[in-house]
Tab-separated table of C-alpha atoms in Angstrom:
chain	number	residue	atom	x	y	z
A	1	ARG	CA	60.517	90.147	101.342
A	2	GLU	CA	60.805	93.844	101.907
A	3	ASP	CA	62.505	96.887	100.509
A	4	LEU	CA	65.695	98.404	101.830
A	5	TRP	CA	65.902	102.154	101.382
A	6	VAL	CA	69.250	103.918	101.240
A	7	ARG	CA	70.184	107.577	100.985
A	8	GLU	CA	73.479	109.413	101.490
A	9	GLY	CA	75.216	106.297	102.717
A	10	LYS	CA	72.652	105.542	105.425
A	11	ILE	CA	69.733	103.158	105.690
A	12	LEU	CA	66.595	105.257	105.471
A	13	ASN	CA	63.282	104.991	107.250
A	14	PRO	CA	60.934	105.058	104.229
A	15	GLU	CA	58.091	106.566	106.267
A	16	LYS	CA	60.026	109.848	106.339
A	17	LEU	CA	60.345	109.779	102.586
A	18	PHE	CA	56.707	108.831	101.877
A	19	PHE	CA	54.875	110.907	104.446
A	20	ASP	CA	57.124	113.878	105.194
A	21	GLU	CA	58.699	114.439	101.811
A	22	LYS	CA	56.187	112.661	99.550
A	23	GLY	CA	59.188	111.321	97.670
A	24	SER	CA	59.982	108.062	95.912
A	25	ALA	CA	63.055	106.073	94.922
A	26	ASP	CA	65.433	107.553	92.338
A	27	ILE	CA	66.950	104.160	91.601
A	28	GLN	CA	65.269	100.801	92.070
A	29	LEU	CA	67.152	97.542	92.165
A	30	ASP	CA	65.658	94.088	91.888
A	31	CYS	CA	67.627	91.932	94.338
A	32	LYS	CA	66.263	88.742	92.757
A	33	ASP	CA	65.447	86.909	95.967
A	34	SER	CA	68.839	87.551	97.561
A	35	ILE	CA	69.261	87.696	101.307
A	36	ILE	CA	70.294	91.210	102.373
A	37	ALA	CA	72.543	91.202	105.416
A	38	PRO	CA	74.804	93.684	107.217
A	39	GLY	CA	78.410	93.704	105.983
A	40	PHE	CA	80.823	91.418	107.825
A	41	ILE	CA	83.304	92.860	110.326
A	42	ASP	CA	86.593	90.973	110.835
A	43	VAL	CA	88.265	91.978	114.109
A	44	GLN	CA	91.210	89.606	113.702
A	45	ILE	CA	92.964	89.403	110.354
A	46	ASN	CA	96.765	89.250	110.112
A	47	GLY	CA	96.948	89.858	106.376
A	48	GLY	CA	96.166	88.082	103.134
A	49	PHE	CA	97.057	87.934	99.420
A	50	GLY	CA	100.781	88.030	100.203
A	51	VAL	CA	100.483	90.994	102.612
A	52	ASP	CA	101.581	90.482	106.225
A	53	PHE	CA	100.492	93.258	108.615
A	54	SER	CA	103.268	92.289	111.048
A	55	LEU	CA	106.050	93.067	108.575
A	56	ALA	CA	107.371	96.607	108.644
A	57	THR	CA	107.697	97.819	105.064
A	58	ASP	CA	107.889	101.282	103.562
A	59	ASP	CA	104.814	100.657	101.439
A	60	PHE	CA	102.780	99.225	104.303
A	61	LYS	CA	99.839	101.409	103.269
A	62	SER	CA	99.607	99.785	99.854
A	63	GLY	CA	99.462	96.395	101.594
A	64	ILE	CA	96.497	97.526	103.706
A	65	ASP	CA	94.874	98.896	100.534
A	66	LEU	CA	95.294	95.596	98.707
A	67	VAL	CA	93.802	93.500	101.513
A	68	SER	CA	90.914	95.914	102.072
A	69	GLN	CA	90.096	95.761	98.355
A	70	LYS	CA	90.304	91.965	98.101
A	71	ILE	CA	88.212	91.102	101.170
A	72	LEU	CA	85.190	92.897	99.682
A	73	SER	CA	84.497	89.697	97.757
A	74	HIS	CA	84.328	87.816	101.103
A	75	GLY	CA	81.628	90.213	102.319
A	76	VAL	CA	83.941	92.054	104.740
A	77	THR	CA	83.071	95.763	104.854
A	78	SER	CA	85.250	96.741	107.861
A	79	PHE	CA	88.178	95.125	109.659
A	80	CYS	CA	90.890	95.459	112.297
A	81	PRO	CA	94.333	94.808	110.795
A	82	THR	CA	96.014	92.524	113.339
A	83	LEU	CA	99.678	92.403	114.326
A	84	VAL	CA	101.090	89.314	115.998
A	85	THR	CA	103.862	89.548	118.613
A	86	SER	CA	106.679	91.611	117.104
A	87	PRO	CA	109.753	93.571	118.250
A	88	PRO	CA	108.997	97.167	119.387
A	89	SER	CA	110.657	98.518	116.221
A	90	VAL	CA	107.925	96.890	114.117
A	91	TYR	CA	105.098	98.500	116.126
A	92	HIS	CA	106.866	101.861	115.974
A	93	GLN	CA	107.156	101.602	112.202
A	94	VAL	CA	103.795	100.038	111.353
A	95	LEU	CA	101.267	101.641	113.729
A	96	PRO	CA	101.778	105.229	112.475
A	97	GLN	CA	100.979	103.901	108.984
A	98	ILE	CA	97.570	102.539	109.989
A	99	SER	CA	94.815	105.103	109.763
A	100	ILE	CA	91.207	104.601	110.748
A	101	ARG	CA	89.084	105.215	107.668
A	102	ASN	CA	85.707	104.576	106.129
A	103	GLY	CA	85.245	101.916	103.514
A	104	GLY	CA	84.270	102.612	99.928
A	105	ALA	CA	85.074	101.576	96.373
A	106	HIS	CA	88.741	101.549	97.461
A	107	GLY	CA	88.062	98.759	99.979
A	108	ALA	CA	86.747	97.786	103.392
A	109	GLY	CA	86.877	100.327	106.226
A	110	VAL	CA	89.709	100.187	108.771
A	111	LEU	CA	88.383	100.267	112.345
A	112	GLY	CA	91.790	100.376	114.046
A	113	ALA	CA	94.551	97.884	114.810
A	114	HIS	CA	94.285	94.695	116.863
A	115	LEU	CA	97.579	94.109	118.699
A	116	GLU	CA	97.815	90.430	119.596
A	117	GLY	CA	100.792	90.261	121.955
A	118	PRO	CA	103.615	90.598	122.934
A	119	PHE	CA	102.240	90.568	126.533
A	120	ILE	CA	101.211	86.921	126.356
A	121	SER	CA	102.137	83.606	127.930
A	122	LYS	CA	105.235	81.699	126.860
A	123	GLU	CA	103.413	78.366	127.385
A	124	LYS	CA	100.616	79.356	125.028
A	125	LYS	CA	102.510	81.462	122.525
A	126	GLY	CA	101.176	79.432	119.566
A	127	ALA	CA	102.730	80.864	116.413
A	128	HIS	CA	104.163	83.908	118.220
A	129	PRO	CA	107.995	84.196	118.368
A	130	GLU	CA	109.200	83.530	121.911
A	131	HIS	CA	112.133	85.948	121.782
A	132	CYS	CA	109.717	88.867	121.284
A	133	LEU	CA	107.400	88.102	124.225
A	134	ARG	CA	107.344	90.659	127.035
A	135	THR	CA	106.024	91.016	130.582
A	136	PHE	CA	104.839	94.096	132.450
A	137	GLU	CA	107.777	95.394	134.467
A	138	ALA	CA	107.849	98.207	137.010
A	139	GLY	CA	106.102	100.647	134.707
A	140	ALA	CA	103.254	98.318	133.632
A	141	PHE	CA	101.223	100.641	131.372
A	142	GLN	CA	104.345	102.674	130.540
A	143	ASP	CA	106.012	99.442	129.378
A	144	LEU	CA	103.114	98.848	127.041
A	145	LEU	CA	103.297	102.405	125.678
A	146	ALA	CA	107.043	102.086	125.153
A	147	THR	CA	106.555	98.802	123.287
A	148	TYR	CA	103.790	99.995	120.956
A	149	GLY	CA	104.930	103.612	120.648
A	150	SER	CA	101.412	104.945	120.179
A	151	LEU	CA	97.847	103.855	120.840
A	152	ASP	CA	96.237	106.358	118.465
A	153	CYS	CA	94.883	103.828	115.993
A	154	VAL	CA	94.629	100.834	118.347
A	155	ARG	CA	91.203	99.238	118.819
A	156	ILE	CA	91.948	95.871	120.496
A	157	VAL	CA	94.847	94.540	122.579
A	158	THR	CA	95.155	90.811	123.321
A	159	LEU	CA	97.053	90.015	126.519
A	160	ALA	CA	97.409	87.213	129.075
A	161	PRO	CA	95.554	88.242	132.258
A	162	GLU	CA	97.637	86.074	134.611
A	163	MET	CA	100.622	88.402	134.082
A	164	LYS	CA	101.622	90.481	137.064
A	165	ARG	CA	100.181	93.995	136.946
A	166	SER	CA	97.873	93.185	134.045
A	167	SER	CA	94.872	94.552	136.000
A	168	GLU	CA	96.141	98.122	135.936
A	169	VAL	CA	97.008	97.805	132.246
A	170	ILE	CA	93.492	96.503	131.463
A	171	GLN	CA	91.969	99.439	133.358
A	172	GLU	CA	94.158	101.983	131.556
A	173	LEU	CA	93.392	100.548	128.107
A	174	THR	CA	89.670	100.339	128.831
A	175	LYS	CA	89.680	103.953	130.025
A	176	ARG	CA	91.013	104.927	126.607
A	177	GLY	CA	88.199	103.064	124.855
A	178	ILE	CA	90.461	100.223	123.747
A	179	CYS	CA	88.926	96.760	123.875
A	180	VAL	CA	90.978	94.293	125.944
A	181	SER	CA	90.932	90.674	124.833
A	182	LEU	CA	92.181	87.694	126.837
A	183	GLY	CA	94.200	85.124	124.951
A	184	HIS	CA	97.448	83.190	124.510
A	185	SER	CA	97.158	82.548	128.202
A	186	VAL	CA	97.313	79.945	130.981
A	187	ALA	CA	94.913	81.955	133.192
A	188	ASN	CA	92.570	80.120	135.531
A	189	LEU	CA	88.925	81.148	135.753
A	190	SER	CA	89.291	83.514	138.691
A	191	GLN	CA	92.149	85.389	136.932
A	192	ALA	CA	89.980	85.639	133.822
A	193	GLU	CA	86.989	86.860	135.857
A	194	GLU	CA	89.123	89.467	137.567
A	195	ALA	CA	90.280	90.719	134.153
A	196	VAL	CA	86.652	91.066	133.049
A	197	GLN	CA	85.814	92.924	136.255
A	198	HIS	CA	88.617	95.356	135.359
A	199	GLY	CA	87.182	95.898	131.872
A	200	ALA	CA	88.206	93.077	129.510
A	201	THR	CA	85.350	92.200	127.112
A	202	PHE	CA	86.715	89.734	124.561
A	203	ILE	CA	88.412	86.346	124.292
A	204	THR	CA	90.872	85.824	121.438
A	205	HIS	CA	90.096	82.671	119.392
A	206	LEU	CA	88.366	80.633	122.094
A	207	PHE	CA	89.943	77.198	122.830
A	208	ASN	CA	93.060	78.025	120.792
A	209	ALA	CA	96.180	79.016	122.769
A	210	MET	CA	94.580	78.663	126.219
A	211	LEU	CA	94.246	75.953	128.857
A	212	PRO	CA	91.766	73.295	127.770
A	213	PHE	CA	88.451	73.186	129.615
A	214	HIS	CA	88.762	71.322	132.930
A	215	HIS	CA	85.705	70.685	135.093
A	216	ARG	CA	87.377	71.846	138.328
A	217	ASP	CA	88.862	74.957	136.779
A	218	PRO	CA	87.464	75.725	133.353
A	219	GLY	CA	89.999	78.529	132.743
A	220	ILE	CA	89.173	81.319	130.275
A	221	VAL	CA	86.583	79.056	128.610
A	222	GLY	CA	84.592	79.271	131.868
A	223	LEU	CA	83.838	82.943	131.185
A	224	LEU	CA	81.110	81.783	128.779
A	225	THR	CA	78.934	80.706	131.703
A	226	SER	CA	80.526	82.625	134.599
A	227	ASP	CA	78.220	84.260	137.164
A	228	LYS	CA	80.939	86.776	138.102
A	229	ILE	CA	80.495	88.993	135.039
A	230	PRO	CA	79.483	92.539	136.105
A	231	ALA	CA	75.773	93.284	135.550
A	232	GLY	CA	74.959	94.688	132.136
A	233	ARG	CA	78.245	93.455	130.673
A	234	ARG	CA	78.658	90.850	127.948
A	235	VAL	CA	81.804	88.866	127.285
A	236	PHE	CA	82.376	88.203	123.590
A	237	TYR	CA	84.604	85.488	122.227
A	238	GLY	CA	86.223	85.044	118.836
A	239	MET	CA	86.109	81.727	117.007
A	240	ILE	CA	87.951	80.623	113.896
A	241	SER	CA	85.217	78.563	112.337
A	242	ASP	CA	87.288	76.998	109.552
A	243	GLY	CA	86.801	73.332	110.465
A	244	ILE	CA	90.467	73.080	111.489
A	245	HIS	CA	91.072	75.315	114.495
A	246	THR	CA	88.080	74.017	116.442
A	247	ASN	CA	86.251	70.746	116.139
A	248	PRO	CA	82.608	71.337	115.130
A	249	ALA	CA	81.523	69.792	118.469
A	250	ALA	CA	83.545	72.425	120.371
A	251	LEU	CA	82.008	75.139	118.203
A	252	ARG	CA	78.548	73.794	119.086
A	253	ILE	CA	79.347	73.644	122.821
A	254	ALA	CA	80.516	77.278	122.853
A	255	HIS	CA	77.610	78.492	120.774
A	256	ARG	CA	75.005	76.732	122.911
A	257	ALA	CA	76.617	77.951	126.130
A	258	HIS	CA	76.758	81.626	125.093
A	259	PRO	CA	75.195	82.304	121.668
A	260	LYS	CA	75.076	86.109	122.008
A	261	GLY	CA	78.834	86.411	122.563
A	262	LEU	CA	80.107	84.541	119.523
A	263	VAL	CA	82.172	86.612	117.075
A	264	LEU	CA	83.471	84.932	113.943
A	265	VAL	CA	87.054	85.898	113.056
A	266	THR	CA	89.215	84.620	110.194
A	267	ASP	CA	92.640	85.031	111.873
A	268	ALA	CA	93.729	85.011	108.225
A	269	ILE	CA	97.420	85.264	107.362
A	270	ALA	CA	99.323	86.513	104.310
A	271	GLY	CA	98.786	83.184	102.554
A	272	MET	CA	94.993	83.611	102.399
A	273	GLY	CA	94.051	83.789	98.746
A	274	LEU	CA	97.409	82.391	97.610
A	275	ALA	CA	98.599	78.978	96.487
A	276	PRO	CA	99.851	76.448	99.080
A	277	GLY	CA	103.541	76.768	99.987
A	278	ARG	CA	105.670	78.935	102.253
A	279	HIS	CA	104.517	82.354	103.440
A	280	THR	CA	105.199	84.577	106.462
A	281	LEU	CA	103.451	85.491	109.676
A	282	GLY	CA	105.429	88.279	111.318
A	283	GLN	CA	108.834	86.902	112.285
A	284	GLN	CA	107.979	83.287	111.347
A	285	VAL	CA	107.797	81.227	108.173
A	286	VAL	CA	104.563	79.291	107.731
A	287	GLU	CA	103.680	76.394	105.489
A	288	ILE	CA	100.249	76.174	103.881
A	289	ASP	CA	98.911	72.741	103.138
A	290	GLY	CA	95.290	72.839	101.982
A	291	LEU	CA	93.377	74.728	104.681
A	292	ASN	CA	96.056	73.889	107.272
A	293	THR	CA	98.703	76.481	108.096
A	294	TYR	CA	101.645	75.451	110.256
A	295	ILE	CA	104.863	77.093	111.397
A	296	ALA	CA	107.292	75.617	108.891
A	297	GLY	CA	108.697	72.287	110.057
A	298	THR	CA	106.208	71.894	112.945
A	299	LYS	CA	102.568	71.017	113.517
A	300	THR	CA	101.835	74.304	115.337
A	301	LEU	CA	98.807	75.971	113.734
A	302	SER	CA	99.493	79.561	112.734
A	303	GLY	CA	96.462	81.537	111.713
A	304	SER	CA	94.179	80.436	108.939
A	305	VAL	CA	93.592	80.911	105.234
A	306	ALA	CA	89.811	80.804	105.611
A	307	THR	CA	87.744	83.693	104.304
A	308	MET	CA	84.958	85.264	106.365
A	309	ASP	CA	82.148	83.983	104.157
A	310	THR	CA	83.576	80.439	104.454
A	311	CYS	CA	83.604	80.800	108.258
A	312	VAL	CA	79.955	81.922	108.255
A	313	ARG	CA	78.906	78.946	106.112
A	314	HIS	CA	80.904	76.475	108.213
A	315	PHE	CA	79.474	77.887	111.441
A	316	GLN	CA	75.920	77.597	110.163
A	317	GLU	CA	76.492	74.051	108.956
A	318	ALA	CA	78.298	72.921	112.125
A	319	THR	CA	75.757	74.339	114.584
A	320	GLY	CA	72.571	74.052	112.542
A	321	CYS	CA	71.752	77.586	113.696
A	322	SER	CA	69.455	79.901	111.762
A	323	VAL	CA	70.788	81.950	108.867
A	324	GLU	CA	70.181	85.119	110.921
A	325	THR	CA	72.265	83.771	113.811
A	326	ALA	CA	75.154	82.867	111.500
A	327	LEU	CA	75.114	86.295	109.873
A	328	GLU	CA	74.911	88.123	113.219
A	329	ALA	CA	78.050	86.348	114.466
A	330	ALA	CA	79.980	88.066	111.668
A	331	SER	CA	78.231	91.455	111.783
A	332	LEU	CA	76.134	92.441	114.812
A	333	HIS	CA	78.320	90.793	117.473
A	334	PRO	CA	81.663	92.268	116.339
A	335	ALA	CA	79.941	95.670	116.085
A	336	GLN	CA	78.609	95.312	119.657
A	337	LEU	CA	82.061	94.237	120.844
A	338	LEU	CA	83.566	97.449	119.428
A	339	GLY	CA	80.643	99.579	120.602
A	340	ILE	CA	79.695	100.645	117.059
A	341	GLU	CA	76.372	98.794	116.773
A	342	HIS	CA	74.514	102.108	116.303
A	343	LYS	CA	76.409	102.524	112.995
A	344	LYS	CA	77.437	99.060	111.790
A	345	GLY	CA	76.390	95.442	112.014
A	346	THR	CA	72.638	95.953	111.539
A	347	LEU	CA	70.162	97.083	108.899
A	348	ASP	CA	68.470	99.468	111.339
A	349	TYR	CA	67.334	102.896	110.123
A	350	ASP	CA	70.102	105.534	110.231
A	351	SER	CA	72.905	102.976	110.359
A	352	ASP	CA	75.647	102.891	107.684
A	353	ALA	CA	74.429	101.244	104.487
A	354	ASP	CA	77.147	98.568	104.513
A	355	PHE	CA	75.362	95.442	103.369
A	356	LEU	CA	75.647	92.264	101.337
A	357	MET	CA	73.504	90.340	98.960
A	358	LEU	CA	73.842	86.603	99.502
A	359	ASN	CA	72.209	83.603	97.904
A	360	ASP	CA	70.485	80.925	99.967
A	361	GLY	CA	73.765	79.012	100.290
A	362	LEU	CA	75.236	82.165	101.940
A	363	TYR	CA	77.607	82.846	99.059
A	364	VAL	CA	78.225	86.574	98.596
A	365	GLN	CA	76.690	87.965	95.394
A	366	ALA	CA	77.407	91.657	95.945
A	367	THR	CA	78.940	93.951	98.562
A	368	TYR	CA	77.802	97.509	99.266
A	369	ILE	CA	79.488	100.161	101.411
A	370	ALA	CA	77.652	103.399	102.258
A	371	GLY	CA	75.024	102.376	99.730
A	372	GLU	CA	77.481	102.052	96.822
A	373	GLU	CA	78.133	98.744	95.123
A	374	VAL	CA	81.831	97.989	95.685
A	375	TRP	CA	81.960	94.376	94.501
A	376	ARG	CA	79.734	92.070	92.479
A	377	GLN	CA	79.993	88.449	91.440
A	378	ASP	CA	79.980	88.575	87.650
A	379	ALA	CA	77.773	86.373	85.515
A	380	LEU	CA	80.589	83.890	84.925
A	381	GLY	CA	80.906	83.316	88.644
A	382	MET	CA	84.453	84.679	88.666
């Protein structure tokens, strides 16, 4: 039941204003009992509204613009456009068109690309096209550079840690400030622990596209309670909390085992926000049936059509956690994962004024970026 003070795009410590400057607010806004929360950060989103980030097009930028505009209504104020496994030509064409930028009235901020693949396991490829998968050959890191073309705008790379020579690749990426995520993998626990010791900090959609938990070798899932994590390090893990990708019981198990590492991701595909039917995900055709998305003609799940605010509500309902905990999984934790928690993901003084107004049911009422209102639910509830 407090005030939030904002000036020049930042959250302000009002003591400065009152005592040092003897000032007062220029504009006052009655938030009518809303919850004010940090803006959501989606570190894994493959597209939406008919736009597929893994398709190389000449007007790729307008696709990014459309998605960043539309996800404001889901409470997302920054995101990592995600590319699934693709041929090198696609990375070479698409990556130069992604630029890191602040959010604003034009849409959510772009934090950099998340490259999910192609250095992943054939057994756990999920919806990724097998003919595009690659391994690290003699050059290891050079192979990765040749595949992607450039790492200038890359923020996260998902790879399978059991691949030969992955350790040196993880070290090289980490050195460059790129977050390494483990996923689409058949790694056992000791391979996963070794990857973390070399710098990996994230797990791509926990439980999906990895070996199931086994009591004698819990695999990547075992990182949640591993005692081999270097001191002062935290392993984060993404979860698609849409009620389809993970049974609510599995969501509860993960959350209770390691609550501070949980990062909600949508893993949304081009069909998010569109009618059921056929859409694309990179090189594949996918079929949307309700909230289920399958590779056409199969029962292989391929991304989701859930929105971030839906994931937050489902997570809170499934785990019975506090509202604060649910909101932090979509804001504070992804910011900590990317090392930007001094700017985003909190309502601390001096951080970016990216915040939401939500009602008690956690439905987004308004979205603000740098203190400016960029989206509001109109009176008709449209």
